[in-house]
XYZ file of C-alpha atoms in Angstrom:
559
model
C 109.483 78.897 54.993
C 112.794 80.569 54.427
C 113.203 83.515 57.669
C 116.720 85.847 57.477
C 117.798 87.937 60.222
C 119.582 90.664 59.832
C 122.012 91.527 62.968
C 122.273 89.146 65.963
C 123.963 90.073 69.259
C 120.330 90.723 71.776
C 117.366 91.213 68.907
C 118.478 89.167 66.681
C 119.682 86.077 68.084
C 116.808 86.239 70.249
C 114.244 85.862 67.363
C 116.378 83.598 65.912
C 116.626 81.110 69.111
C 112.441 81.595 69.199
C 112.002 81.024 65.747
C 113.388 77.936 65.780
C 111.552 76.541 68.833
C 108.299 77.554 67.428
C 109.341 75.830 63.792
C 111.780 73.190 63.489
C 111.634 72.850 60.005
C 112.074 76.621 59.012
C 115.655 77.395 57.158
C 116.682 80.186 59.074
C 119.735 82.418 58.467
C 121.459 85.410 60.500
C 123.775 87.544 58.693
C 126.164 89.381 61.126
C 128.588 91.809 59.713
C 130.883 91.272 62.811
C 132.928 88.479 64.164
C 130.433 87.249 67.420
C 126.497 86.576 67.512
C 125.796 86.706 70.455
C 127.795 88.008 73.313
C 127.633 89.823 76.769
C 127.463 94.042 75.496
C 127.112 95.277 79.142
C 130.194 93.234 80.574
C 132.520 94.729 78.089
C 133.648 97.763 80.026
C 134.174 95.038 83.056
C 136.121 92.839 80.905
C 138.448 96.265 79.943
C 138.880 96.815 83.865
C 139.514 93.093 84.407
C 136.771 92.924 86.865
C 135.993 90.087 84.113
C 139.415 88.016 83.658
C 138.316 85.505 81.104
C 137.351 86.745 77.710
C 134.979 83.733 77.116
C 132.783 84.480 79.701
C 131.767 87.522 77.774
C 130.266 84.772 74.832
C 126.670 83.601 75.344
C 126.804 81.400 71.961
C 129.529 81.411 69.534
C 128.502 81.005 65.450
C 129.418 77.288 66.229
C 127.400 76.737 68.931
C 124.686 78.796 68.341
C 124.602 76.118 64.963
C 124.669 73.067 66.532
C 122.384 74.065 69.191
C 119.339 75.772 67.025
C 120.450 74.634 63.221
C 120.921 78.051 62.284
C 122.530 79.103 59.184
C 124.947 82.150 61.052
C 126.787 84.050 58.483
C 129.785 85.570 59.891
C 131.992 88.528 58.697
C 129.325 88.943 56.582
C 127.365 92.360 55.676
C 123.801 92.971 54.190
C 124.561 95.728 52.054
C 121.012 96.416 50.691
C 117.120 94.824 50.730
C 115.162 94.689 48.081
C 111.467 94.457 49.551
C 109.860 94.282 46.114
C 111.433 90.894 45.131
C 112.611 89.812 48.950
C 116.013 89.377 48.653
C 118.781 90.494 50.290
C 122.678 91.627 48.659
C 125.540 90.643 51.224
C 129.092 90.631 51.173
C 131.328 88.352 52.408
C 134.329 90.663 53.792
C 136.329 87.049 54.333
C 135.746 86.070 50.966
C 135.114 89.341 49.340
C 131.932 87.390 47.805
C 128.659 89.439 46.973
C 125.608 87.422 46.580
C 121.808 87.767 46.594
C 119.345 85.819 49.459
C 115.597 85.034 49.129
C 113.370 85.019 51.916
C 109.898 84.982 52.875
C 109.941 86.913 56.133
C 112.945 89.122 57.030
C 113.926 90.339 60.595
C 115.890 93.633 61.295
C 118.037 93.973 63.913
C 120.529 96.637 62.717
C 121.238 97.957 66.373
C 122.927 101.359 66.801
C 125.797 103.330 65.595
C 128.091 105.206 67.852
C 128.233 108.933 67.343
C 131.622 110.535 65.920
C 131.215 113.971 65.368
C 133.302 115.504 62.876
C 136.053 116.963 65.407
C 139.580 117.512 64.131
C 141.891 115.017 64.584
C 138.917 112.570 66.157
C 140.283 109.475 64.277
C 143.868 110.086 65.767
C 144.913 107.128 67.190
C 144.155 106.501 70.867
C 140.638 107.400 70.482
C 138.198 104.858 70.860
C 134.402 104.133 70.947
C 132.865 101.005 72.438
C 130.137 99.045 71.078
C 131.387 95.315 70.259
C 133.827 93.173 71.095
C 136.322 94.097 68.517
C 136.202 97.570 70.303
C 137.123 96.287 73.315
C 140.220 94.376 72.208
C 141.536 97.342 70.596
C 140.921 99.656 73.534
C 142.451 96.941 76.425
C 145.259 95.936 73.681
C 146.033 99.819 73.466
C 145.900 100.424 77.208
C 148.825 97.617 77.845
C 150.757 98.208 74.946
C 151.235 101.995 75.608
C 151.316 101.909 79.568
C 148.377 104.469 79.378
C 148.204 106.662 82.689
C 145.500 109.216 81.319
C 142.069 109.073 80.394
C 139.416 111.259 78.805
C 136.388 110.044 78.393
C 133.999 112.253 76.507
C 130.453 111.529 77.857
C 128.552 111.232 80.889
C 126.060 108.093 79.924
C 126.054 104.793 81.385
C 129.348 103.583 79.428
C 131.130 106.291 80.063
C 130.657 106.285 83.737
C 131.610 102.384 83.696
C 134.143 103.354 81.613
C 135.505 105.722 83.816
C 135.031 103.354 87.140
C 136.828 100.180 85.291
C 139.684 102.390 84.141
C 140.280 104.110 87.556
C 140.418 100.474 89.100
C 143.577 99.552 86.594
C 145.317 102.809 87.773
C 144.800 105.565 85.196
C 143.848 109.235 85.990
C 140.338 109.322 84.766
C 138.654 113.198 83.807
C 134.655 112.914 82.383
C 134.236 115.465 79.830
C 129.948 116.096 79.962
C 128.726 118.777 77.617
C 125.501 119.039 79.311
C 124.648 120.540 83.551
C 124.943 117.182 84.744
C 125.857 113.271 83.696
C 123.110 110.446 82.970
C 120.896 112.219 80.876
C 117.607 109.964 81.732
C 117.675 111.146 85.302
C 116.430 114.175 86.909
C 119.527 116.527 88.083
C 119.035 116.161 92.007
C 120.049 112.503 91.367
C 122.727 113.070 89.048
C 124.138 115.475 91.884
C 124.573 112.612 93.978
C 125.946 110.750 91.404
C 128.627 113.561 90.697
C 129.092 114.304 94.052
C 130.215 110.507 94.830
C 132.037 110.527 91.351
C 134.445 113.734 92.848
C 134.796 111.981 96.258
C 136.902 109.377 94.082
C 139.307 111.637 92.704
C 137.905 111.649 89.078
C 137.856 115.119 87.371
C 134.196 115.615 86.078
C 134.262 118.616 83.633
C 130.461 119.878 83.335
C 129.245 122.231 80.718
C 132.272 121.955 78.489
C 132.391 120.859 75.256
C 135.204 119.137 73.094
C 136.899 121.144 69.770
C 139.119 119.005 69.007
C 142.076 116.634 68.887
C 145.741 116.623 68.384
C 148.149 113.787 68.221
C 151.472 113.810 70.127
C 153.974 111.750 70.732
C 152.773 110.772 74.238
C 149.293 110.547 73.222
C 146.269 113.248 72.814
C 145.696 116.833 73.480
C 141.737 117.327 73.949
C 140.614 120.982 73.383
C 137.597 122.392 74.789
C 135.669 125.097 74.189
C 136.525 127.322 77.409
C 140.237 126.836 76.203
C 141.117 124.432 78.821
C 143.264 121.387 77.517
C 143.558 118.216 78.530
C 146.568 115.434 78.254
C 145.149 111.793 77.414
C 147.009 108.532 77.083
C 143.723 106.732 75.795
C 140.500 108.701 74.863
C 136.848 107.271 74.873
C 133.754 108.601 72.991
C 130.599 107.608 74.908
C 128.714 110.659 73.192
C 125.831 108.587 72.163
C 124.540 106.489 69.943
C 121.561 106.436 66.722
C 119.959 104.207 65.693
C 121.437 102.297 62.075
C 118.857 103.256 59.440
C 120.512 103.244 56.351
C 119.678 99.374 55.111
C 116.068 100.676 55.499
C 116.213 104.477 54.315
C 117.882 103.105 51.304
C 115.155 100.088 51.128
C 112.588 102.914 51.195
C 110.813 101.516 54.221
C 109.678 103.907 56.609
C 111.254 105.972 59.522
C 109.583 107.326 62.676
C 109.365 110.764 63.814
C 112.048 109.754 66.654
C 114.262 108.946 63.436
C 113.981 104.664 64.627
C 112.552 102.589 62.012
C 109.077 102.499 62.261
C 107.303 99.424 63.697
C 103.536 98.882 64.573
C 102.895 97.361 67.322
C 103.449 93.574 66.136
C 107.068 94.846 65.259
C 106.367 94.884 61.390
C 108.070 97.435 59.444
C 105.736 99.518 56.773
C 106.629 95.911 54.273
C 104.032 93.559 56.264
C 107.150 91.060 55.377
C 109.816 92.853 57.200
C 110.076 93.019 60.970
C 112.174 94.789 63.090
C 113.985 94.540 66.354
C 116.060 96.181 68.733
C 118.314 99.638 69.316
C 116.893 100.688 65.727
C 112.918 100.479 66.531
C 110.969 103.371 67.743
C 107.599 102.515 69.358
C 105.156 104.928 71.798
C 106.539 105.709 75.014
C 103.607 104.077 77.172
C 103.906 107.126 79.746
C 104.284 110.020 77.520
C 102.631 108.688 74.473
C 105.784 110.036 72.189
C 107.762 107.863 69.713
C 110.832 107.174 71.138
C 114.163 104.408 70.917
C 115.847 102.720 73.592
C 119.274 101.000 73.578
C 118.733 98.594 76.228
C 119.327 94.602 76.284
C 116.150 93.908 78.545
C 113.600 95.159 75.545
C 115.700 94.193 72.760
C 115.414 90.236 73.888
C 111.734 90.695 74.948
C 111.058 91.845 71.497
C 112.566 88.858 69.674
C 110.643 86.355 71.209
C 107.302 88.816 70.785
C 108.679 89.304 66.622
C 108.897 85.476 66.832
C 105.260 84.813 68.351
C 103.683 86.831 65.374
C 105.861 85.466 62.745
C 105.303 82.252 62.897
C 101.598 82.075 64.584
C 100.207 85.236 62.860
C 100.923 88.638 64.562
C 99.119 87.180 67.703
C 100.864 89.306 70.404
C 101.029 92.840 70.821
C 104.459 95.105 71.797
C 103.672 97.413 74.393
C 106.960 99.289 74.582
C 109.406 99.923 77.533
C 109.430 102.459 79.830
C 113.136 102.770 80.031
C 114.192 100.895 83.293
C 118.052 100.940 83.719
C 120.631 101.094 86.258
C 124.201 101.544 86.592
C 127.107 100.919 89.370
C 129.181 103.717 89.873
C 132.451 102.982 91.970
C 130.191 101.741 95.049
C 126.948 103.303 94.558
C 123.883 102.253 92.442
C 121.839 104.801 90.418
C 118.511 103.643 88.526
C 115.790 104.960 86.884
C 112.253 103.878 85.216
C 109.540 105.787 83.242
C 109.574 109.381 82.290
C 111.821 111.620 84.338
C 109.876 114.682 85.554
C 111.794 116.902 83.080
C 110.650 114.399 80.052
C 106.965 114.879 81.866
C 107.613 118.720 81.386
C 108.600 118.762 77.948
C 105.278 116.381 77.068
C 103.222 118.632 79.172
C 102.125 116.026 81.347
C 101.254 117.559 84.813
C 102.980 116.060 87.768
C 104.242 116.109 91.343
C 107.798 114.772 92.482
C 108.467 113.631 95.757
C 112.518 112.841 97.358
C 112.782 110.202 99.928
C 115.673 109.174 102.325
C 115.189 105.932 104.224
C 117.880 103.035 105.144
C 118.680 100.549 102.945
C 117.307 97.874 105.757
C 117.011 98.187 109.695
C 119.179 101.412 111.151
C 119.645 99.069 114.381
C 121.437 95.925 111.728
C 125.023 96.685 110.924
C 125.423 98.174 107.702
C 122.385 99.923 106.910
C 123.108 103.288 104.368
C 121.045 105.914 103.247
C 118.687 105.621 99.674
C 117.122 108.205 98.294
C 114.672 107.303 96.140
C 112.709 110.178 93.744
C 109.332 109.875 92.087
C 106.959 111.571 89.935
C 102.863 110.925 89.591
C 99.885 112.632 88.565
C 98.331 114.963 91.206
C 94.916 113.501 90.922
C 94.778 109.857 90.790
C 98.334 109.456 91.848
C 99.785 107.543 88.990
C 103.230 106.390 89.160
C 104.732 107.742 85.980
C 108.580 107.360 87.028
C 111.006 106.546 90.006
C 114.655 107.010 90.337
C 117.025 104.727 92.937
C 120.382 106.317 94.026
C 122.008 104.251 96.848
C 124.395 101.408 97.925
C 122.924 97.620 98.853
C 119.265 96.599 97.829
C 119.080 100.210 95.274
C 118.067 97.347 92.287
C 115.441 95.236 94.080
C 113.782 98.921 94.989
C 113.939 99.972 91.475
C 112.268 97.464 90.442
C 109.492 97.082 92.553
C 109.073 100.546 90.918
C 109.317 100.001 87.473
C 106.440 96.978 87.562
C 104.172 99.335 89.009
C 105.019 101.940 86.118
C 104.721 99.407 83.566
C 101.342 98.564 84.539
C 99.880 102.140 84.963
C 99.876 101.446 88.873
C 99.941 104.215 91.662
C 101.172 105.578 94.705
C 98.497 103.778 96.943
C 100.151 100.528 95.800
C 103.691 101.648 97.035
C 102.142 102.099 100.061
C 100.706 98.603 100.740
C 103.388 97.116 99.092
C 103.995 93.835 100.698
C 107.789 93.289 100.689
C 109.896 90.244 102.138
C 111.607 91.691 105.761
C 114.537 90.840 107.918
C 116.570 93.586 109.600
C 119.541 92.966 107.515
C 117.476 93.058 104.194
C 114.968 95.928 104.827
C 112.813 97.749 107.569
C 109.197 96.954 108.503
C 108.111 100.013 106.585
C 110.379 99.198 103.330
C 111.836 102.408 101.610
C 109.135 101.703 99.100
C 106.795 101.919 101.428
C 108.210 105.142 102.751
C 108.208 106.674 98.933
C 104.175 105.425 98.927
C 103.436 107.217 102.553
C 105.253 110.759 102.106
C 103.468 110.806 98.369
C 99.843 109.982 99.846
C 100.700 112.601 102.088
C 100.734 115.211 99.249
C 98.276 114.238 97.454
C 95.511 113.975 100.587
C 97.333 117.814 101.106
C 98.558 116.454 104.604
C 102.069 117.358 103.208
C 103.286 120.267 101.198
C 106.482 120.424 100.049
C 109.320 122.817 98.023
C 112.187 121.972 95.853
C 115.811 122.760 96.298
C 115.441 125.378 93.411
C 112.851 127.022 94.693
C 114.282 129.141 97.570
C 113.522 132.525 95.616
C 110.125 131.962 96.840
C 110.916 132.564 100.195
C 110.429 136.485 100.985
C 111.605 139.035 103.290
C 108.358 138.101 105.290
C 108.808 134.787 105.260
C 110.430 132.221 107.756
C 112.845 129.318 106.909
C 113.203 127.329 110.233
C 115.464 124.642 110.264
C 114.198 121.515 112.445
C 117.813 119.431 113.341
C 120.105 119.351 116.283
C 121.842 122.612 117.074
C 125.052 120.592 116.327
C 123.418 119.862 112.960
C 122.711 123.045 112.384
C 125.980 124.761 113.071
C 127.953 122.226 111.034
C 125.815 123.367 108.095
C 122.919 125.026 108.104
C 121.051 127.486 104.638
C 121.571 130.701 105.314
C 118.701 132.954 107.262
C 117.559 129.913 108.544
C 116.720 129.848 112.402
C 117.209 127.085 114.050
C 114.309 125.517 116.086
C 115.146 121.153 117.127
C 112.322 119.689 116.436
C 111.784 118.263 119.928
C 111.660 122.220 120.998
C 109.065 123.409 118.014
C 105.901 123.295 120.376
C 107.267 124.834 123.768
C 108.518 127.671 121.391
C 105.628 128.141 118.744
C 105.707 132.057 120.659
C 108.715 132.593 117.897
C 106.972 131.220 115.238
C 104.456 134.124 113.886
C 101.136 132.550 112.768
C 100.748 135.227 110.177
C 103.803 134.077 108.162
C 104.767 131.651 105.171
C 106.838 129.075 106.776
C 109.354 126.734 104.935
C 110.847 123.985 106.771
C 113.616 121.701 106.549
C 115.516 119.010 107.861
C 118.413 116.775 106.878
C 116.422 114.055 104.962
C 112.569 115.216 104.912
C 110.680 113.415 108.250
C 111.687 116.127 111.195
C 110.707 118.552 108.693
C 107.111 116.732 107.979
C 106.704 116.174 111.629
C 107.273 120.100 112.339
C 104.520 121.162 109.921
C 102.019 118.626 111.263
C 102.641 120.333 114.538
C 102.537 123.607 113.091
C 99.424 123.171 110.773
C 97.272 121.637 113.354
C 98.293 124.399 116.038
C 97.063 126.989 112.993
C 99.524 127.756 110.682
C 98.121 127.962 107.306
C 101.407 128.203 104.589
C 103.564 125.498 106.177
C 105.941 124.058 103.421
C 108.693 121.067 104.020
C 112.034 121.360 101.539
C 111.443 117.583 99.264
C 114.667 115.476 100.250
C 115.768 117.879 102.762
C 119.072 119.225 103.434
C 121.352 116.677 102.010
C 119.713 116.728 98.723
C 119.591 120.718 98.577
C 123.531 120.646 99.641
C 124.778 118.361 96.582
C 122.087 120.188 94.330
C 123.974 123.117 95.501
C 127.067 122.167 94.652
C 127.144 120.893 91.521
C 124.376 123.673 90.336
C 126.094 126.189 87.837
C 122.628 128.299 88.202
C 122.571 128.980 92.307
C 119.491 129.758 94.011
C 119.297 133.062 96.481
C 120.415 130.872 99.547
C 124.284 129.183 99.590
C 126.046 127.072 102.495
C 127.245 129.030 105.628
């Protein structure tokens, strides 16, 4: 049995590795058009911002190795340039050599990964400007960065690489602006969390350009000039695209094999291609989104590896293992604080039409009385009826991973609400509280659903009427260092000696600075008779950042 793989690096040397436990006697052979098999993608921003010193440590297995090790056939430097399913065989060139030749097989593995996007900007292949996707991108962009003393930065891009693109470079010194075409950065997130994210971003001295869009480039002497659309330009030493990426299709459009509706290569779910021969791994694959039900890609490390060793299973024992997608889980340091997400965001939910609720929470990252202890906010969404987790989003500083994925195992198995609540988590003081801030996220969601709670957004303040009262629930010293405007101010502590103020008749929206005063107040208030008692999700800190890095602003601003 002859197996060729297509692509290594996560997919491909995964299958690869698998294949060969599962059949020693196989001949197995990985073409990879690039120089490494098999090395560390998410470190290379770390390695530019010498976070990572040694440039080894970024190789999990070298061709060499990776030979010796597994008896793999790794073809380096060398590029499949087309597949021919009808006799299957492969043409490659050798771009040492300049050899083209033709391979057999009798089972062929795809792991063609994705393409970084380059729009078709004048004067975008100027020199200086850079994308990052492999190793050889990385040299080039450190090389570039110590050979021309850069001091400026523009990176175009608000994802995950560009934000740890734009944290690595500040830490080496350079002036770092984020160019983001869209209302906010991290595109997977819901904006309330981004605003935190951008909020903390600013508070490091980085110049986050929102809504603005690049036209263009020109070389000088000194560097680039980067136009935008509002006429604004910008001086850059070193430039970095983290637009986006797509997924590399054009071995298999050209192979006539088909593609998805989210324009991935389709796979069913034992990862074979439309050729029962052919399988497919990795950033190029679309599959079902197991919370929405949509075809979707992913360009994540965690899947891709998981999916080798599943397109290894069926190979070689008979398609005996199912794929049952990924729901997206990621996370990403920026500067100092963590920001994760898993499932469907609630604005994917809306555009799927999948009803929902979403809930903010603000709890300590472990006991308030332990030294150290900061605030997490943690955001979910779930079905109003049988409370089914269908996403959760982690923005904080120590323990912000662990939380987030609690979270995502009880998304990937269709779990709800109920189980964040009895989640039974390990607890010191100086690792969390007795009532963990999963616990906290299952509690104040319960809450809603058994209509003990009812809560507003930060965007919703045009609700509020002339008729209506907002009360706000903190300190008076709170409340004069900040307060929403035509908000009275009643301390929580004072809300039942002075319900007199408090009209029974009215609407009343309540908030607080992270969401429990403001709960508290309309248990008070509902049980003392008050019908239309709403608390403001996330509460005051959440609304201010929202706020302040909205371009749309609600009716209410900051005093």
């Amino acid at each position: 049995m002859k197996y060729i793989i297509i692509g290594a690096v996560a997919g491909g040397a995964s299958t690869a590795a698998r294949l060969r436990r599962l059949d020693e006697h196989a001949e197995i052979v990985i073409f990879e058009k690039g120089e490494y098999i098999s090395y560390a993608n998410c470190g290379l921003p770390y390695y530019i911002g010498d976070v990572i010193k040694d440039r080894n440590k970024l190789f999990v297995q070298t061709a060499a190795s990776f030979n010796q090790r597994f008896n793999i056939d790794v073809r380096v430097m060398t590029e499949v340039t087309g597949i021919n399913p009808a006799e299957k065989t492969i043409t490659a060139k050798n771009h040492t050599t300049g050899q083209i030749y033709e391979e057999r097989y009798d089972k062929l593995v795809l792991s063609l990964g994705a393409e970084p996007l380059r729009p078709p900007l004048p004067g975008i292949s100027g020199n200086g400007i850079f994308t990052l996707r492999n190793v050889a991108d990385t040299d080039y962009i450190k090389s570039y960065i110590q050979h021309n003393k850069a001091k400026k930065a523009v990176i175009i891009g608000g994802g995950f690489i560009g934000l740890e693109m734009a944290e690595n470079l500040h830490g080496i010194g350079l002036e770092v602006s984020i160019i983001e075409m869209g209302n906010q950065i991290l595109a997977p997130v819901d904006f309330p969390i981004a605003a935190i994210v951008q909020q903390h971003i600013r508070s490091k001295g980085v110049n986050l350009l929102l809504n603005s869009a690049v036209t263009g480039f020109e070389q000088v002497d000194n560097g680039q000039k980067v136009f935008l659309k509002n006429g604004d330009v910008l001086d850059a030493d070193i430039v970095i695209l983290s637009i986006g990426v797509r997924p590399d299709t054009k071995l298999v459009a050209a192979a006539g094999l088909k593609i998805g509706d989210a324009k991935g290569i389709f796979v069913n779910e034992y990862l074979q291609t439309s050729d029962p021969d052919i399988y497919a791994v990795g950033d190029a694959i679309e599959f079902k989104n197991p919370v929405t039900g949509q075809s979707m890609v992913t360009y994540l490390a965690g899947p891709a590896n998981k999916q080798g060793r599943i397109c290894a299973n069926n190979i070689v024992l008979g398609n005996v293992q199912q794929y049952n997608g990924a729901i997206n889980t990621a996370i990403v340091r920026v500067f100092d604080l963590t920001v994760g997400t898993t499932g469907a965001a609630s604005k994917q939910l809306t555009a799927a039409g999948i009803e929902h609720i979403v809930s903010t929470t603000n709890s300590g990252s472990h006991a308030g009385y332990f030294p150290g202890s900061q605030q997490m906010t943690i955001q979910i969404a779930f079905s109003p009826k049988e409370g089914r987790l269908y996403s959760a989003q982690v923005v904080g500083f120590d323990g912000a991973d662990k939380r987030l994925d609690v979270l995502a195992s009880i998304v990937k198995r269709n779990g709800s609400i109920y189980e964040l609540a009895e989640f039974e988590h390990a607890y010191a003081p100086q690792y969390s509280s007795a009532k963990d801030p999963v616990n906290i996220a299952g509690f104040v969601a319960e809450n809603i659903l058994q209509d003990r709670l009812s809560v507003f957004y930060w965007n919703e303040f045009d609700k509020i009427g002339a008729d209506d009262l907002l009360i706000d629930v903190r300190s008076p010293e709170e409340y004069q260092a900040g307060k929403i405007d035509n908000a009275i101010n009643i301390p929580i502590d004072e809300i039942r000696s002075r319900l007199n103020e408090i009209p029974p008749e009215k609407t009343i929206y309540i908030y607080c600075e992270a969401g429990l005063r403001g709960y508290l107040a309309q248990r008070i208030l509902k049980q003392n008779g008050y019908q239309q008692v709403f608390n403001l999700s996330g509460g005051y800190k959440l609304w201010k950042d929202c706020i302040e890095e909205s371009t749309d602003k609600p009716v209410y601003a900051t005093a």
